[in-house]
PDB file of C-alpha atoms in Angstrom:
ATOM      1  CA  MET A  25     131.832  69.933  12.813  1.00 44.00           C
ATOM      2  CA  GLY A  26     132.680  68.608  16.245  1.00 46.00           C
ATOM      3  CA  GLY A  27     132.612  72.119  17.627  1.00 48.00           C
ATOM      4  CA  SER A  28     129.163  72.691  16.191  1.00 46.00           C
ATOM      5  CA  MET A  29     127.850  69.520  17.813  1.00 43.00           C
ATOM      6  CA  ALA A  30     129.274  70.612  21.157  1.00 43.00           C
ATOM      7  CA  ASP A  31     127.723  74.028  20.807  1.00 47.00           C
ATOM      8  CA  SER A  32     124.362  72.454  20.010  1.00 47.00           C
ATOM      9  CA  LYS A  33     124.638  70.252  23.063  1.00 41.00           C
ATOM     10  CA  TYR A  34     125.270  73.171  25.402  1.00 41.00           C
ATOM     11  CA  GLU A  35     122.540  75.176  23.764  1.00 53.00           C
ATOM     12  CA  GLY A  36     120.156  72.308  24.455  1.00 52.00           C
ATOM     13  CA  ILE A  37     121.206  72.206  28.102  1.00 56.00           C
ATOM     14  CA  ASP A  38     120.720  75.942  28.391  1.00 82.00           C
ATOM     15  CA  ARG A  39     117.261  75.751  26.881  1.00 81.00           C
ATOM     16  CA  ARG A  40     116.262  72.945  29.210  1.00 83.00           C
ATOM     17  CA  ALA A  41     117.554  74.918  32.190  1.00 82.00           C
ATOM     18  CA  LEU A  42     115.660  77.988  31.081  1.00 82.00           C
ATOM     19  CA  LEU A  43     112.463  76.000  30.658  1.00 84.00           C
ATOM     20  CA  ARG A  44     112.935  74.435  34.089  1.00 86.00           C
ATOM     21  CA  ASP A  45     113.517  77.834  35.669  1.00 85.00           C
ATOM     22  CA  ARG A  46     110.465  79.215  33.910  1.00 86.00           C
ATOM     23  CA  ARG A  47     108.270  76.397  35.185  1.00 90.00           C
ATOM     24  CA  GLU A  48     109.578  76.828  38.715  1.00 93.00           C
ATOM     25  CA  HIS A  49     109.020  80.584  38.561  1.00 91.00           C
ATOM     26  CA  ARG A  50     105.482  80.110  37.288  1.00 91.00           C
ATOM     27  CA  ALA A  51     104.715  77.539  39.976  1.00 93.00           C
ATOM     28  CA  ARG A  52     106.028  79.714  42.818  1.00 95.00           C
ATOM     29  CA  VAL A  53     104.129  82.777  41.613  1.00 95.00           C
ATOM     30  CA  ALA A  54     100.942  80.763  41.162  1.00 94.00           C
ATOM     31  CA  GLN A  55     101.332  79.259  44.632  1.00 95.00           C
ATOM     32  CA  ARG A  56     101.755  82.660  46.270  1.00 96.00           C
ATOM     33  CA  LEU A  57      98.884  84.351  44.469  1.00 96.00           C
ATOM     34  CA  THR A  58      96.564  81.368  44.914  1.00 95.00           C
ATOM     35  CA  ARG A  59      97.305  81.440  48.632  1.00 95.00           C
ATOM     36  CA  GLU A  60      97.127  85.204  49.166  1.00 94.00           C
ATOM     37  CA  ALA A  61      94.618  86.306  46.503  1.00 94.00           C
ATOM     38  CA  PRO A  62      92.712  83.181  45.418  1.00 95.00           C
ATOM     39  CA  VAL A  63      89.798  84.863  43.654  1.00 95.00           C
ATOM     40  CA  ALA A  64      91.970  87.234  41.634  1.00 95.00           C
ATOM     41  CA  ALA A  65      94.525  84.511  40.869  1.00 93.00           C
ATOM     42  CA  ASP A  66      91.822  82.204  39.554  1.00 94.00           C
ATOM     43  CA  CYS A  67      91.128  84.720  36.774  1.00 94.00           C
ATOM     44  CA  LEU A  68      94.731  84.897  35.558  1.00 94.00           C
ATOM     45  CA  PRO A  69      96.040  83.006  32.516  1.00 93.00           C
ATOM     46  CA  TRP A  70      99.303  81.112  32.726  1.00 90.00           C
ATOM     47  CA  ALA A  71     100.938  83.854  30.686  1.00 92.00           C
ATOM     48  CA  ALA A  72     100.379  86.273  33.563  1.00 94.00           C
ATOM     49  CA  PHE A  73     102.313  84.027  35.948  1.00 93.00           C
ATOM     50  CA  ASP A  74     105.135  83.823  33.410  1.00 92.00           C
ATOM     51  CA  ALA A  75     105.220  87.618  33.126  1.00 92.00           C
ATOM     52  CA  ALA A  76     105.336  88.198  36.893  1.00 94.00           C
ATOM     53  CA  PRO A  77     108.504  89.844  38.252  1.00 94.00           C
ATOM     54  CA  ASP A  78     111.139  87.645  39.873  1.00 94.00           C
ATOM     55  CA  TRP A  79     110.546  89.007  43.367  1.00 96.00           C
ATOM     56  CA  LEU A  80     107.026  87.600  43.353  1.00 96.00           C
ATOM     57  CA  ALA A  81     108.547  84.110  43.291  1.00 95.00           C
ATOM     58  CA  TRP A  82     110.946  84.709  46.189  1.00 95.00           C
ATOM     59  CA  PRO A  83     110.510  82.955  49.550  1.00 95.00           C
ATOM     60  CA  ASP A  84     108.257  84.755  52.010  1.00 95.00           C
ATOM     61  CA  ASP A  85     111.028  86.082  54.257  1.00 95.00           C
ATOM     62  CA  ALA A  86     113.048  87.395  51.320  1.00 95.00           C
ATOM     63  CA  LEU A  87     110.008  89.131  49.806  1.00 96.00           C
ATOM     64  CA  VAL A  88     109.086  90.755  53.124  1.00 96.00           C
ATOM     65  CA  LEU A  89     112.643  92.067  53.511  1.00 96.00           C
ATOM     66  CA  TRP A  90     112.638  93.340  49.921  1.00 97.00           C
ATOM     67  CA  GLN A  91     109.376  95.217  50.518  1.00 96.00           C
ATOM     68  CA  ARG A  92     110.839  96.858  53.622  1.00 96.00           C
ATOM     69  CA  ARG A  93     113.942  97.955  51.741  1.00 96.00           C
ATOM     70  CA  VAL A  94     111.991  99.397  48.831  1.00 95.00           C
ATOM     71  CA  GLY A  95     109.776 101.167  51.360  1.00 93.00           C
ATOM     72  CA  ALA A  96     112.856 102.589  53.069  1.00 92.00           C
ATOM     73  CA  VAL A  97     114.074 104.090  49.794  1.00 92.00           C
ATOM     74  CA  PHE A  98     110.625 105.590  49.319  1.00 89.00           C
ATOM     75  CA  CYS A  99     110.730 107.152  52.802  1.00 87.00           C
ATOM     76  CA  ALA A 100     114.471 107.886  52.844  1.00 86.00           C
ATOM     77  CA  PRO A 101     114.239 111.709  53.252  1.00 81.00           C
ATOM     78  CA  ALA A 102     112.539 111.258  56.618  1.00 82.00           C
ATOM     79  CA  LEU A 103     114.439 108.167  57.752  1.00 85.00           C
ATOM     80  CA  ARG A 104     117.789 109.942  57.430  1.00 82.00           C
ATOM     81  CA  ARG A 105     116.743 112.441  60.099  1.00 81.00           C
ATOM     82  CA  TRP A 106     115.749 109.904  62.717  1.00 84.00           C
ATOM     83  CA  ILE A 107     117.805 110.182  65.919  1.00 83.00           C
ATOM     84  CA  ASP A 108     115.595 108.387  68.427  1.00 85.00           C
ATOM     85  CA  THR A 109     117.610 105.365  69.537  1.00 90.00           C
ATOM     86  CA  ALA A 110     114.707 102.937  69.810  1.00 91.00           C
ATOM     87  CA  ARG A 111     113.329 103.786  66.372  1.00 89.00           C
ATOM     88  CA  VAL A 112     116.745 103.731  64.707  1.00 91.00           C
ATOM     89  CA  THR A 113     117.429 100.324  66.258  1.00 93.00           C
ATOM     90  CA  ALA A 114     114.104  99.037  64.967  1.00 93.00           C
ATOM     91  CA  LEU A 115     114.865 100.477  61.529  1.00 92.00           C
ATOM     92  CA  ARG A 116     118.270  98.791  61.367  1.00 94.00           C
ATOM     93  CA  SER A 117     116.721  95.510  62.433  1.00 94.00           C
ATOM     94  CA  ALA A 118     113.994  95.795  59.794  1.00 95.00           C
ATOM     95  CA  LEU A 119     116.406  96.552  56.951  1.00 95.00           C
ATOM     96  CA  GLY A 120     119.610  94.777  57.928  1.00 94.00           C
ATOM     97  CA  ASP A 121     122.591  96.772  59.146  1.00 91.00           C
ATOM     98  CA  GLY A 122     124.412  96.748  55.800  1.00 92.00           C
ATOM     99  CA  PHE A 123     121.461  98.107  53.848  1.00 94.00           C
ATOM    100  CA  TYR A 124     120.745 100.679  56.560  1.00 92.00           C
ATOM    101  CA  ARG A 125     124.306 102.006  56.321  1.00 90.00           C
ATOM    102  CA  SER A 126     124.136 102.094  52.530  1.00 90.00           C
ATOM    103  CA  LEU A 127     120.876 104.025  52.722  1.00 89.00           C
ATOM    104  CA  LEU A 128     122.414 106.645  55.002  1.00 86.00           C
ATOM    105  CA  ARG A 129     125.513 107.002  52.824  1.00 82.00           C
ATOM    106  CA  ALA A 130     123.576 107.262  49.580  1.00 71.00           C
ATOM    107  CA  ASP A 131     123.051 110.540  47.813  1.00 64.00           C
ATOM    108  CA  ASP A 132     119.797 112.348  48.402  1.00 56.00           C
ATOM    109  CA  PRO A 133     117.200 110.515  46.245  1.00 51.00           C
ATOM    110  CA  MET A 134     115.649 113.887  45.420  1.00 48.00           C
ATOM    111  CA  ALA A 135     118.803 114.743  43.478  1.00 49.00           C
ATOM    112  CA  VAL A 136     118.521 111.695  41.216  1.00 53.00           C
ATOM    113  CA  ALA A 137     116.782 112.695  38.004  1.00 47.00           C
ATOM    114  CA  THR A 138     115.048 109.359  37.473  1.00 55.00           C
ATOM    115  CA  LEU A 139     113.364 109.370  40.881  1.00 58.00           C
ATOM    116  CA  PRO A 140     110.063 111.101  41.567  1.00 62.00           C
ATOM    117  CA  VAL A 141     110.069 114.523  43.163  1.00 60.00           C
ATOM    118  CA  GLY A 142     108.279 115.010  46.450  1.00 59.00           C
ATOM    119  CA  LEU A 143     109.152 111.737  48.114  1.00 62.00           C
ATOM    120  CA  PRO A 144     107.268 111.533  51.412  1.00 62.00           C
ATOM    121  CA  ASP A 145     108.688 113.372  54.395  1.00 57.00           C
ATOM    122  CA  TRP A 146     107.336 110.720  56.715  1.00 59.00           C
ATOM    123  CA  PRO A 147     106.892 108.578  58.757  1.00 60.00           C
ATOM    124  CA  LEU A 148     107.562 111.096  61.525  1.00 58.00           C
ATOM    125  CA  ASN A 149     105.821 109.254  64.328  1.00 65.00           C
ATOM    126  CA  GLY A 150     105.055 105.714  65.323  1.00 71.00           C
ATOM    127  CA  ALA A 151     106.244 103.174  67.858  1.00 83.00           C
ATOM    128  CA  PRO A 152     109.365 101.104  67.071  1.00 85.00           C
ATOM    129  CA  SER A 153     107.168  98.014  66.710  1.00 88.00           C
ATOM    130  CA  GLU A 154     105.263  99.710  63.873  1.00 88.00           C
ATOM    131  CA  ILE A 155     108.306 100.537  61.731  1.00 91.00           C
ATOM    132  CA  ALA A 156     108.814  97.187  59.983  1.00 93.00           C
ATOM    133  CA  PRO A 157     105.128  96.781  59.027  1.00 92.00           C
ATOM    134  CA  LEU A 158     104.977 100.396  57.855  1.00 90.00           C
ATOM    135  CA  LEU A 159     108.043 100.016  55.630  1.00 92.00           C
ATOM    136  CA  ARG A 160     106.696  96.753  54.242  1.00 94.00           C
ATOM    137  CA  GLY A 161     103.394  98.419  53.369  1.00 92.00           C
ATOM    138  CA  CYS A 162     105.159 101.340  51.670  1.00 91.00           C
ATOM    139  CA  GLY A 163     107.397  98.988  49.727  1.00 94.00           C
ATOM    140  CA  ALA A 164     104.437  96.876  48.666  1.00 95.00           C
ATOM    141  CA  ALA A 165     102.753  99.981  47.268  1.00 93.00           C
ATOM    142  CA  VAL A 166     105.850 100.848  45.230  1.00 94.00           C
ATOM    143  CA  LEU A 167     106.211  97.291  43.904  1.00 96.00           C
ATOM    144  CA  VAL A 168     102.566  97.160  42.865  1.00 96.00           C
ATOM    145  CA  ALA A 169     103.027 100.494  41.074  1.00 94.00           C
ATOM    146  CA  THR A 170     105.765  98.968  38.900  1.00 95.00           C
ATOM    147  CA  LEU A 171     103.226  96.633  37.282  1.00 95.00           C
ATOM    148  CA  PRO A 172     100.983  97.517  34.341  1.00 94.00           C
ATOM    149  CA  HIS A 173      97.301  97.857  35.087  1.00 93.00           C
ATOM    150  CA  GLY A 174      95.435  94.614  34.671  1.00 94.00           C
ATOM    151  CA  GLY A 175      94.690  91.297  36.289  1.00 95.00           C
ATOM    152  CA  LEU A 176      98.203  90.585  37.530  1.00 96.00           C
ATOM    153  CA  ARG A 177      98.513  93.962  39.221  1.00 96.00           C
ATOM    154  CA  HIS A 178      95.111  93.468  40.862  1.00 95.00           C
ATOM    155  CA  ALA A 179      96.116  90.057  42.190  1.00 96.00           C
ATOM    156  CA  VAL A 180      99.510  91.246  43.430  1.00 96.00           C
ATOM    157  CA  SER A 181      97.907  94.213  45.175  1.00 95.00           C
ATOM    158  CA  GLN A 182      95.582  91.869  47.035  1.00 94.00           C
ATOM    159  CA  ALA A 183      98.433  89.515  47.888  1.00 95.00           C
ATOM    160  CA  LEU A 184     100.863  92.151  49.189  1.00 94.00           C
ATOM    161  CA  ALA A 185      98.235  94.364  50.837  1.00 86.00           C
ATOM    162  CA  PRO A 186     100.086  97.671  50.361  1.00 82.00           C
ATOM    163  CA  LEU A 187      99.662 100.552  52.749  1.00 76.00           C
ATOM    164  CA  ALA A 188      97.786 102.483  50.068  1.00 79.00           C
ATOM    165  CA  GLU A 189      97.640 102.656  46.291  1.00 81.00           C
ATOM    166  CA  LEU A 190     100.225 105.041  44.910  1.00 81.00           C
ATOM    167  CA  MET A 191      99.332 107.428  42.127  1.00 83.00           C
ATOM    168  CA  MET A 192     102.842 107.125  40.765  1.00 86.00           C
ATOM    169  CA  PRO A 193     103.976 106.466  37.189  1.00 88.00           C
ATOM    170  CA  ALA A 194     105.435 103.002  36.713  1.00 91.00           C
ATOM    171  CA  ALA A 195     108.751 104.514  35.605  1.00 91.00           C
ATOM    172  CA  HIS A 196     109.117 106.334  38.934  1.00 90.00           C
ATOM    173  CA  ALA A 197     108.268 103.224  40.919  1.00 92.00           C
ATOM    174  CA  GLN A 198     110.774 101.227  38.874  1.00 93.00           C
ATOM    175  CA  ALA A 199     113.436 103.857  39.588  1.00 92.00           C
ATOM    176  CA  LEU A 200     112.861 103.436  43.327  1.00 92.00           C
ATOM    177  CA  VAL A 201     113.127  99.660  42.967  1.00 94.00           C
ATOM    178  CA  LYS A 202     116.319 100.003  40.937  1.00 92.00           C
ATOM    179  CA  ARG A 203     117.820 102.225  43.627  1.00 91.00           C
ATOM    180  CA  ALA A 204     116.931  99.711  46.332  1.00 93.00           C
ATOM    181  CA  SER A 205     118.583  97.009  44.243  1.00 92.00           C
ATOM    182  CA  GLY A 206     121.737  99.104  43.968  1.00 90.00           C
ATOM    183  CA  LEU A 207     121.821  99.669  47.717  1.00 90.00           C
ATOM    184  CA  CYS A 208     121.501  95.913  48.274  1.00 89.00           C
ATOM    185  CA  ALA A 209     124.518  95.403  46.049  1.00 84.00           C
ATOM    186  CA  GLY A 210     126.448  98.105  47.872  1.00 65.00           C
ATOM    187  CA  ALA A 211     125.638  96.542  51.230  1.00 65.00           C
ATOM    188  CA  ALA A 212     126.911  93.163  50.058  1.00 63.00           C
ATOM    189  CA  VAL A 213     130.174  94.614  48.713  1.00 55.00           C
ATOM    190  CA  ALA A 214     130.743  96.600  51.893  1.00 52.00           C
ATOM    191  CA  ALA A 215     130.223  93.484  54.009  1.00 50.00           C
ATOM    192  CA  VAL A 216     132.818  91.539  52.013  1.00 48.00           C
ATOM    193  CA  GLN A 217     135.325  94.410  52.104  1.00 47.00           C
ATOM    194  CA  ALA A 218     134.922  94.843  55.851  1.00 46.00           C
ATOM    195  CA  CYS A 219     135.488  91.143  56.422  1.00 42.00           C
ATOM    196  CA  ALA A 220     138.464  90.978  54.050  1.00 47.00           C
ATOM    197  CA  SER A 221     140.172  93.865  55.857  1.00 47.00           C
ATOM    198  CA  MET A 222     140.349  91.854  59.069  1.00 48.00           C
ATOM    199  CA  PRO A 223     143.775  90.246  59.691  1.00 51.00           C
ATOM    200  CA  SER A 224     142.343  86.758  60.178  1.00 51.00           C
ATOM    201  CA  ALA A 225     139.781  86.931  57.370  1.00 46.00           C
ATOM    202  CA  THR A 226     139.402  83.866  55.151  1.00 44.00           C
ATOM    203  CA  ALA A 227     137.568  83.174  51.936  1.00 44.00           C
ATOM    204  CA  ALA A 228     134.841  81.481  53.957  1.00 43.00           C
ATOM    205  CA  ASP A 229     134.502  84.600  56.104  1.00 41.00           C
ATOM    206  CA  ALA A 230     134.114  86.736  52.995  1.00 40.00           C
ATOM    207  CA  ALA A 231     131.449  84.456  51.601  1.00 41.00           C
ATOM    208  CA  THR A 232     129.572  84.581  54.896  1.00 38.00           C
ATOM    209  CA  ALA A 233     129.786  88.359  54.895  1.00 38.00           C
ATOM    210  CA  ALA A 234     128.423  88.513  51.352  1.00 41.00           C
ATOM    211  CA  GLY A 235     125.455  86.441  52.414  1.00 41.00           C
ATOM    212  CA  ALA A 236     124.833  88.726  55.363  1.00 38.00           C
ATOM    213  CA  GLY A 237     125.072  91.782  53.139  1.00 41.00           C
ATOM    214  CA  THR A 238     122.234  90.519  50.983  1.00 42.00           C
ATOM    215  CA  GLU A 239     120.285  89.186  53.957  1.00 41.00           C
ATOM    216  CA  ALA A 240     120.444  85.461  53.363  1.00 36.00           C
ATOM    217  CA  GLY A 241     119.953  85.484  49.629  1.00 40.00           C
ATOM    218  CA  THR A 242     117.575  88.354  48.977  1.00 42.00           C
ATOM    219  CA  VAL A 243     118.683  88.467  45.391  1.00 42.00           C
ATOM    220  CA  ILE A 244     118.814  91.703  43.519  1.00 39.00           C
ATOM    221  CA  GLY A 245     119.038  90.557  39.956  1.00 35.00           C
ATOM    222  CA  GLY A 246     115.273  90.322  39.554  1.00 36.00           C
ATOM    223  CA  ALA A 247     114.404  93.348  41.577  1.00 39.00           C
ATOM    224  CA  ALA A 248     113.827  95.792  38.820  1.00 36.00           C
TER     225      ALA A 248
END
């Protein structure tokens, strides 16, 4: 009987935590959409905010970085061939060094059955200063394509201002997002392993490296 009471207590705590997290998620999504797409957001019911993906509730800097990384996966066939020093430097800066290395080491996305065929063989041109905004716009288009058609998708499209609307099935867009999430995880693991291999590495060093690998908390659990 005592065990049952304890279980009920923890279940109550879990439910309260879940409700708190849900309210916070809803509030952050509503705040972003009200700020970036006020007219479209005003037409949404509360249920739409609840149904929004986790990344829509992330802090601005984390969401911008996530869009760039998703955009890089989308454009990976072209990015792997870049050799111009200035553009490669700008690309690494836009993505984070760990993610950039993971992207280069990854298998060809075209060979992955769940990803769409004919991924763009671009961008081929553009100044280094244009790379980060271009990747963000591409990533925004992919993220919008993961959402079902309706009011939420319309509001998110206005808020993120993608480069262009993609005529891509949601399943393909979700596969790109899943791959970006996996590369984020790989970058974080590689950062910890590299730090741990150093003779003077400490647990604190490893934790710092893990944070750097995911770019200051750009979480991947809610990416898909």
